[in-house]
PDB file of C-alpha atoms in Angstrom:
ATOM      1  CA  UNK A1151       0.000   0.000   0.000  1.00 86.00           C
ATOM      2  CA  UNK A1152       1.197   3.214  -1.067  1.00 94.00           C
ATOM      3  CA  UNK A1153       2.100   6.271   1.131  1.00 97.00           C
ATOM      4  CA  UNK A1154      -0.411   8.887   1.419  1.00 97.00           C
ATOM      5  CA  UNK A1155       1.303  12.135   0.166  1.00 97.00           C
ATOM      6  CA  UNK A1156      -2.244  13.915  -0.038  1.00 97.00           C
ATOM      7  CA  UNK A1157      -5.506  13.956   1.909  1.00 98.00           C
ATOM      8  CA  UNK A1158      -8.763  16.323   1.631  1.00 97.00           C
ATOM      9  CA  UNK A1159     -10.063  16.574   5.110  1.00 96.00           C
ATOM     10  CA  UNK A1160     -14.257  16.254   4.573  1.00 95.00           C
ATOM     11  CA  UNK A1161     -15.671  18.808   7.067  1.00 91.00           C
ATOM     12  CA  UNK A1162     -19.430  19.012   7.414  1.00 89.00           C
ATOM     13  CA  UNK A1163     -21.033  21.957   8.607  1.00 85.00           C
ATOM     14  CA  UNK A1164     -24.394  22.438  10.597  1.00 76.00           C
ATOM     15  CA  UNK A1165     -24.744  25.362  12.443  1.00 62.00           C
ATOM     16  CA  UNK A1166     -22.215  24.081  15.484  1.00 66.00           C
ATOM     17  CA  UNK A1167     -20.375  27.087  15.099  1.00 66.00           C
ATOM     18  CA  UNK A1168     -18.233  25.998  18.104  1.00 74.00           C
ATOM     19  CA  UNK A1169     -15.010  27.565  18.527  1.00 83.00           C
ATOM     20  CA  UNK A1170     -13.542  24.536  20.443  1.00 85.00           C
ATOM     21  CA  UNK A1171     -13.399  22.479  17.222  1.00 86.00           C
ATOM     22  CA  UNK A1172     -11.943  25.348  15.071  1.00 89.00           C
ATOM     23  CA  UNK A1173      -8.621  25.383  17.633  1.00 92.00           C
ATOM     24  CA  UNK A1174      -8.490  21.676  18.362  1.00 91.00           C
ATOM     25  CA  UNK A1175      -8.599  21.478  14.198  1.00 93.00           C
ATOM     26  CA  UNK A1176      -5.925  23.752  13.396  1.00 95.00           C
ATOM     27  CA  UNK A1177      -3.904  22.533  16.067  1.00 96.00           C
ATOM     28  CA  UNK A1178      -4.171  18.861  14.922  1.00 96.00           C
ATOM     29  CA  UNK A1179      -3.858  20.406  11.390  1.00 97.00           C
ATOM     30  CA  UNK A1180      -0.570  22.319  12.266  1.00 97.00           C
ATOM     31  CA  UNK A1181       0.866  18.797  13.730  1.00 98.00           C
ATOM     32  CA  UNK A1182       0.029  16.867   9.973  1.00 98.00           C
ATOM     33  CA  UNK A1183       1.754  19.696   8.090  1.00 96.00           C
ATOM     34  CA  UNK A1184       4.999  19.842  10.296  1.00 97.00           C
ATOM     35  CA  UNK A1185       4.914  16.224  10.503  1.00 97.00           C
ATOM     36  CA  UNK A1186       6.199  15.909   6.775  1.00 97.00           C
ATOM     37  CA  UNK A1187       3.540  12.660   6.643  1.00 98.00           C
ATOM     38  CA  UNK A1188       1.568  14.860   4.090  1.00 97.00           C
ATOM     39  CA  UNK A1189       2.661  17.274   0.937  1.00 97.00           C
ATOM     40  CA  UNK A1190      -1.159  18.407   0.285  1.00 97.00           C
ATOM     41  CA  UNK A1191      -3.781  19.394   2.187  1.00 97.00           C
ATOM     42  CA  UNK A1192      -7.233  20.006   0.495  1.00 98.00           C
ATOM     43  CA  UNK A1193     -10.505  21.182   2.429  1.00 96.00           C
ATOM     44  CA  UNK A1194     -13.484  19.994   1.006  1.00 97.00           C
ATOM     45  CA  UNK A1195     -16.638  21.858   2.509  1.00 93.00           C
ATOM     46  CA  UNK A1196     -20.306  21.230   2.643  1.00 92.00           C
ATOM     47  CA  UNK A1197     -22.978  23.272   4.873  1.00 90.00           C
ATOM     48  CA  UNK A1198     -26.507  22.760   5.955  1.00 86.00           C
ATOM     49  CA  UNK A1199     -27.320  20.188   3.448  1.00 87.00           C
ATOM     50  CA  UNK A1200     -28.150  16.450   4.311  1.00 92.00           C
ATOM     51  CA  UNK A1201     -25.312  14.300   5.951  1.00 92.00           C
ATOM     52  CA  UNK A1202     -25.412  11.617   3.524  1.00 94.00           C
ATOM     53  CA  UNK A1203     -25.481  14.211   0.121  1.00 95.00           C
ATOM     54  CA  UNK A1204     -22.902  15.861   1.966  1.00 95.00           C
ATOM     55  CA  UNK A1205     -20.331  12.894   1.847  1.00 96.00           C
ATOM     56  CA  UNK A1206     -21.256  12.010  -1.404  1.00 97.00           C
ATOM     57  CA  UNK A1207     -20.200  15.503  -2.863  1.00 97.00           C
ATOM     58  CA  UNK A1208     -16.658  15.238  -0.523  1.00 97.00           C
ATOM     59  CA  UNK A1209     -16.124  12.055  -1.620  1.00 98.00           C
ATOM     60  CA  UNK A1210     -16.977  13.155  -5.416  1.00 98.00           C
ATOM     61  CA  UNK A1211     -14.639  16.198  -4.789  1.00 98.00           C
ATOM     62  CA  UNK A1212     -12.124  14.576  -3.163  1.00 98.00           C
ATOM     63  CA  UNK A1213     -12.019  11.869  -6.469  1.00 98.00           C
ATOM     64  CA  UNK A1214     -12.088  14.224  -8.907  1.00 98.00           C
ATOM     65  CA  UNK A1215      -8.686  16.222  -6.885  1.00 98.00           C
ATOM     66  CA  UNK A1216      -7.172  12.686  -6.996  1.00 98.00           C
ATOM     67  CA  UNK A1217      -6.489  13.107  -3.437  1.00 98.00           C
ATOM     68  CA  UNK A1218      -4.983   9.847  -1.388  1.00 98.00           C
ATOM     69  CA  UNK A1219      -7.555   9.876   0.924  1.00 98.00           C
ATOM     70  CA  UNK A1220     -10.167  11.303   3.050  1.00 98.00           C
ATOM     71  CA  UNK A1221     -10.290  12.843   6.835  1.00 98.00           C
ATOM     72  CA  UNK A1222     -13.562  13.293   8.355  1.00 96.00           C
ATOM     73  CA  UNK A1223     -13.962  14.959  11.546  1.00 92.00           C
ATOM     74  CA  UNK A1224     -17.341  15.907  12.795  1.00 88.00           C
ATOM     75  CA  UNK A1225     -17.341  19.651  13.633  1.00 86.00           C
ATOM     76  CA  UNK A1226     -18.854  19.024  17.016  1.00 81.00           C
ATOM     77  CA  UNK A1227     -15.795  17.162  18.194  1.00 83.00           C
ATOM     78  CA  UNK A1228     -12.607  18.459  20.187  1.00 85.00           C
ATOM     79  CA  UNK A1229      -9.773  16.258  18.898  1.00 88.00           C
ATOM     80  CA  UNK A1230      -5.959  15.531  20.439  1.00 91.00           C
ATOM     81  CA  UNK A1231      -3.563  17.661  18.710  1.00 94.00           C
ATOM     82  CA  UNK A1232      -1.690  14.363  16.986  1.00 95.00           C
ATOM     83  CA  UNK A1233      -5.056  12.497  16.251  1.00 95.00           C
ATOM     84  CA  UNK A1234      -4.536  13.891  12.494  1.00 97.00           C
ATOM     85  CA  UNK A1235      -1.011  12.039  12.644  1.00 97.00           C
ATOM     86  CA  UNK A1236      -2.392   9.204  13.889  1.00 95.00           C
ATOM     87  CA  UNK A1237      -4.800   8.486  11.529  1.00 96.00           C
ATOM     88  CA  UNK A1238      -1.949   9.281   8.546  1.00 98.00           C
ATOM     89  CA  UNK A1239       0.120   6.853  10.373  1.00 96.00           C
ATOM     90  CA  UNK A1240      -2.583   4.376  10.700  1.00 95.00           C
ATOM     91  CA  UNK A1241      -3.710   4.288   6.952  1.00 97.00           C
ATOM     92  CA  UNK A1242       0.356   4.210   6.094  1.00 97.00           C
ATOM     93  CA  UNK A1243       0.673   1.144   8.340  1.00 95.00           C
ATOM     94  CA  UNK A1244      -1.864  -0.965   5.749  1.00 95.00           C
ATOM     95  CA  UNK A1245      -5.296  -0.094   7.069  1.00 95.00           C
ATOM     96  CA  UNK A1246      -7.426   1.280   4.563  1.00 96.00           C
ATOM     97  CA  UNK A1247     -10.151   2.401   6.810  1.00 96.00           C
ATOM     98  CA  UNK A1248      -8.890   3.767   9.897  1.00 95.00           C
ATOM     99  CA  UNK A1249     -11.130   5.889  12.879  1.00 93.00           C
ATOM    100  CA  UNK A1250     -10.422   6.886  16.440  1.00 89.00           C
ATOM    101  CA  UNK A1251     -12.855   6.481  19.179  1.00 82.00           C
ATOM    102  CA  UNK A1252     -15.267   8.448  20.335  1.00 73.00           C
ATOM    103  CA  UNK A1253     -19.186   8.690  22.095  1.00 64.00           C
ATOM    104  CA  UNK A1254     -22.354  10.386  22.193  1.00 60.00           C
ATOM    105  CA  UNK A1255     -22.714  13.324  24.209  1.00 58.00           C
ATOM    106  CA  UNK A1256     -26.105  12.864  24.752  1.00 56.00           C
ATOM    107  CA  UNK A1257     -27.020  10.143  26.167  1.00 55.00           C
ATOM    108  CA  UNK A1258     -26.621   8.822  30.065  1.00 58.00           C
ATOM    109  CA  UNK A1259     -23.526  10.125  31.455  1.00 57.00           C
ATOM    110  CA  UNK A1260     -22.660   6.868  33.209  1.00 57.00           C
ATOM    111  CA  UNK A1261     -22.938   4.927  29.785  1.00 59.00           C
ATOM    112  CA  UNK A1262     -19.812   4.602  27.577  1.00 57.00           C
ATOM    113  CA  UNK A1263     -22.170   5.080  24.460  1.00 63.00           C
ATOM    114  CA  UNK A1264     -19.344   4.001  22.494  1.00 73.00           C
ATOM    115  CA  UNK A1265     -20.079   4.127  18.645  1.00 76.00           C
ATOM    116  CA  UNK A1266     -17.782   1.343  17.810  1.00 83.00           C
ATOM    117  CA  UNK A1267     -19.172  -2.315  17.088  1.00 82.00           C
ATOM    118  CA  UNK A1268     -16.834  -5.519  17.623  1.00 84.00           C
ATOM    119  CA  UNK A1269     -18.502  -8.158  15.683  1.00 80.00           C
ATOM    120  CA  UNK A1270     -22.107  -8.050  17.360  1.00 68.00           C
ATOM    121  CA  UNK A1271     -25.087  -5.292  17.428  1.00 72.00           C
ATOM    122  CA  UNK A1272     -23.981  -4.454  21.168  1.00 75.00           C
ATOM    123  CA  UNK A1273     -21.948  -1.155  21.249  1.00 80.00           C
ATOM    124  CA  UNK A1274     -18.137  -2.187  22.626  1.00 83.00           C
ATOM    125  CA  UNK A1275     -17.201  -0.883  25.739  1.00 81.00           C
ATOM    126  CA  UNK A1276     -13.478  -0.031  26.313  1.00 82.00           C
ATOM    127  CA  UNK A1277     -12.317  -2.569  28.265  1.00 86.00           C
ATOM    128  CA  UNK A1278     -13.432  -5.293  25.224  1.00 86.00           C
ATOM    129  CA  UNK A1279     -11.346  -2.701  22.760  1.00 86.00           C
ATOM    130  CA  UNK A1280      -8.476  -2.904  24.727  1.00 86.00           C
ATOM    131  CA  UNK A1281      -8.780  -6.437  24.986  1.00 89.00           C
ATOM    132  CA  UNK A1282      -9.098  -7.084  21.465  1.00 89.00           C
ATOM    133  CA  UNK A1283      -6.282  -4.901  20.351  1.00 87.00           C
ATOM    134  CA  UNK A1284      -3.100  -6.004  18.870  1.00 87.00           C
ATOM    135  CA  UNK A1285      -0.067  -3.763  17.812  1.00 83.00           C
ATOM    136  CA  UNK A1286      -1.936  -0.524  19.286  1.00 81.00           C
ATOM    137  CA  UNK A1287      -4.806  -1.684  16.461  1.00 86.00           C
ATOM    138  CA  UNK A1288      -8.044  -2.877  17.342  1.00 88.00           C
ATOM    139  CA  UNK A1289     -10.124  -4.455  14.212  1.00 88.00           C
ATOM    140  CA  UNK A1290     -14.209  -3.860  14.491  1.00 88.00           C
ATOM    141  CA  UNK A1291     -16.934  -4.873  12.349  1.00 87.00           C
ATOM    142  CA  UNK A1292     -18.320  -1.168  12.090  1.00 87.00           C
ATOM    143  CA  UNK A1293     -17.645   2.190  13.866  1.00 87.00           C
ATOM    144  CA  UNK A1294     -18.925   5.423  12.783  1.00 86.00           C
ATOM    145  CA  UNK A1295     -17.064   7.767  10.756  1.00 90.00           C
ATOM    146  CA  UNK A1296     -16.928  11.206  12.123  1.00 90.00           C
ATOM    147  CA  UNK A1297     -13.520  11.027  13.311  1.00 93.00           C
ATOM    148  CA  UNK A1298     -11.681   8.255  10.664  1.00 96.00           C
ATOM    149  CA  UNK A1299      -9.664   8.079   7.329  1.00 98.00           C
ATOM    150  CA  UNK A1300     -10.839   6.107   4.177  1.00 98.00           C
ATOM    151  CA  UNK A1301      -7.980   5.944   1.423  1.00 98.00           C
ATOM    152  CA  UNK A1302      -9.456   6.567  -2.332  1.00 98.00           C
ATOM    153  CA  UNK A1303      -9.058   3.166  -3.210  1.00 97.00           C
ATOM    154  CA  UNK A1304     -12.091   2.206  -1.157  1.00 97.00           C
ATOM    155  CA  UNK A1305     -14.514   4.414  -2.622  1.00 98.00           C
ATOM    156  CA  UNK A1306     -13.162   3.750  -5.425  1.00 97.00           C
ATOM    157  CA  UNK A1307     -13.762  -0.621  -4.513  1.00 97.00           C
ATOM    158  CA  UNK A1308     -17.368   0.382  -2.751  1.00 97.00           C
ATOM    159  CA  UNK A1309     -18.180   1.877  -6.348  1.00 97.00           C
ATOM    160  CA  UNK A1310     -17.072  -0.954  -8.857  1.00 97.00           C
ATOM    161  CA  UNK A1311     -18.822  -3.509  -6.121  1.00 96.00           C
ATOM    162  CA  UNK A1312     -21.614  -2.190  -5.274  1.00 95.00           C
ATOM    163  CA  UNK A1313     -21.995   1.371  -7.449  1.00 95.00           C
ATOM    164  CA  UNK A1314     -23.229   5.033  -5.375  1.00 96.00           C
ATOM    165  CA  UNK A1315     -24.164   5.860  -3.507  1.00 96.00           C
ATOM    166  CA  UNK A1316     -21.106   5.450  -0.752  1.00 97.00           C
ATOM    167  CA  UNK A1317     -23.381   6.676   1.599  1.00 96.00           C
ATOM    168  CA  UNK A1318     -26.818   6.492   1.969  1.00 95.00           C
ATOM    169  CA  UNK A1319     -29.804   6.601   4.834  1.00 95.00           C
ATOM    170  CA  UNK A1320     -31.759   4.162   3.859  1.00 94.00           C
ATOM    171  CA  UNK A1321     -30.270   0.377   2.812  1.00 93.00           C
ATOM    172  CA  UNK A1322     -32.616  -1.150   0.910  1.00 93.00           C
ATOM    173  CA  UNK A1323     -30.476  -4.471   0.583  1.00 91.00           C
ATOM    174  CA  UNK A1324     -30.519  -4.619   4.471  1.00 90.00           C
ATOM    175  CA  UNK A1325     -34.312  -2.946   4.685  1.00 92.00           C
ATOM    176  CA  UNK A1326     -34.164  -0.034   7.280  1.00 93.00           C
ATOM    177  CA  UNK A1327     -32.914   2.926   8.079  1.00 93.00           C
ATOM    178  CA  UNK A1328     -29.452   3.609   9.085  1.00 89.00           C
ATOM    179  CA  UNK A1329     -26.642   6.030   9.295  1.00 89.00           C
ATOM    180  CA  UNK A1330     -24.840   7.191   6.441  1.00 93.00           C
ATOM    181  CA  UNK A1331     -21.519   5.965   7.596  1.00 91.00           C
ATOM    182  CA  UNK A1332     -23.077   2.719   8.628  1.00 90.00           C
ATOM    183  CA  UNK A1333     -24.376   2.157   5.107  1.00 94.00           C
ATOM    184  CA  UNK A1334     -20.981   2.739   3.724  1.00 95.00           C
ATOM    185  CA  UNK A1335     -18.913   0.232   6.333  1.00 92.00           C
ATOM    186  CA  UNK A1336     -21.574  -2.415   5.403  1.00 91.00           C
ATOM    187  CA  UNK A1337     -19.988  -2.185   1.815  1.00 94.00           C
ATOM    188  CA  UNK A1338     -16.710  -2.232   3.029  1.00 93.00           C
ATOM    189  CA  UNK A1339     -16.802  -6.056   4.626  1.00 80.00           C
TER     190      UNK A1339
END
């Protein structure tokens, strides 16, 4: 697997408007760039529209730029100032589809609300991650995608498989209604 020498970083916007993302995303940014793991940096924009339209058009964009790969990061998140690395580093190490961890605000405090899946419909808690990691890598059958890096390649697979959408709401070859990103991983396996 080739070295990523250029990503687009998919950033959706809906009316978060929260300054805690902008300076945990520029600082994270600022890490990539002086990292040297990455010559070109593309941002590829959408705002207001719906979430799974919105992907599409990134990924569209991001194919027709001939960029390496996609970074999505949900606006509404506050991110470590190497997570941007990490991911590079991740997708350079052979994974194709790499994401970081993270929960829903807003449910019960005391649950983990994890949005990672190991091979069942239960939501992982991090004590079974842990457990089920090897070389600092944990492999799951589906995790969402607002913090994660797909390389072009598996777009590009999804599409000559399965055709677009990559993502979608509804999947009618599953029958019912589902996530955008969970639509795509289901494509993926």
């Amino acid at each position: 697997m080739k070295q990523l020498s250029s990503v687009g970083f998919g950033l959706l916007y809906y009316n978060k408007g929260l300054p805690q993302f902008e300076r945990a995303f520029y600082i994270a940014l600022d890490a990539l760039r002086t990292s040297g793991l990455i010559k070109r940096v593309d941002f590829i924009e959408q705002h207001g529209g719906p979430v799974d339209h919105s992907r599409e058009m990134v990924v569209k964009q991001a194919i027709e730029r001939e960029l390496d790969a996609v970074i999505w990061v949900d606006t509404d998140l506050i991110i470590p100032c190497r997570s941007f690395v990490s991911l590079v580093e991740m997708s350079n190490a052979g994974h194709p589809i790499a994401a970081g961890l993270y929960r829903r605000a807003a449910y019960k405090p005391a649950e983990q609300n994890i949005l990672t899946y190991l091979d069942s419909a239960q939501a992982a808690t991090l004590d079974e991650l842990h457990a089920a990691e090897k070389d600092g890598v944990t492999t799951v059958g589906m995790t969402a995608g607002g913090f994660s890096i797909v390389r072009r390649e598996v777009y590009q697979a999804v599409e000559s498989n399965f055709g677009t959408p990559w993502y979608q709401v509804f999947d009618a070859e599953a029958g019912d209604w589902c996530f955008e990103d969970t639509y795509f991983i289901r494509r993926t396996s």
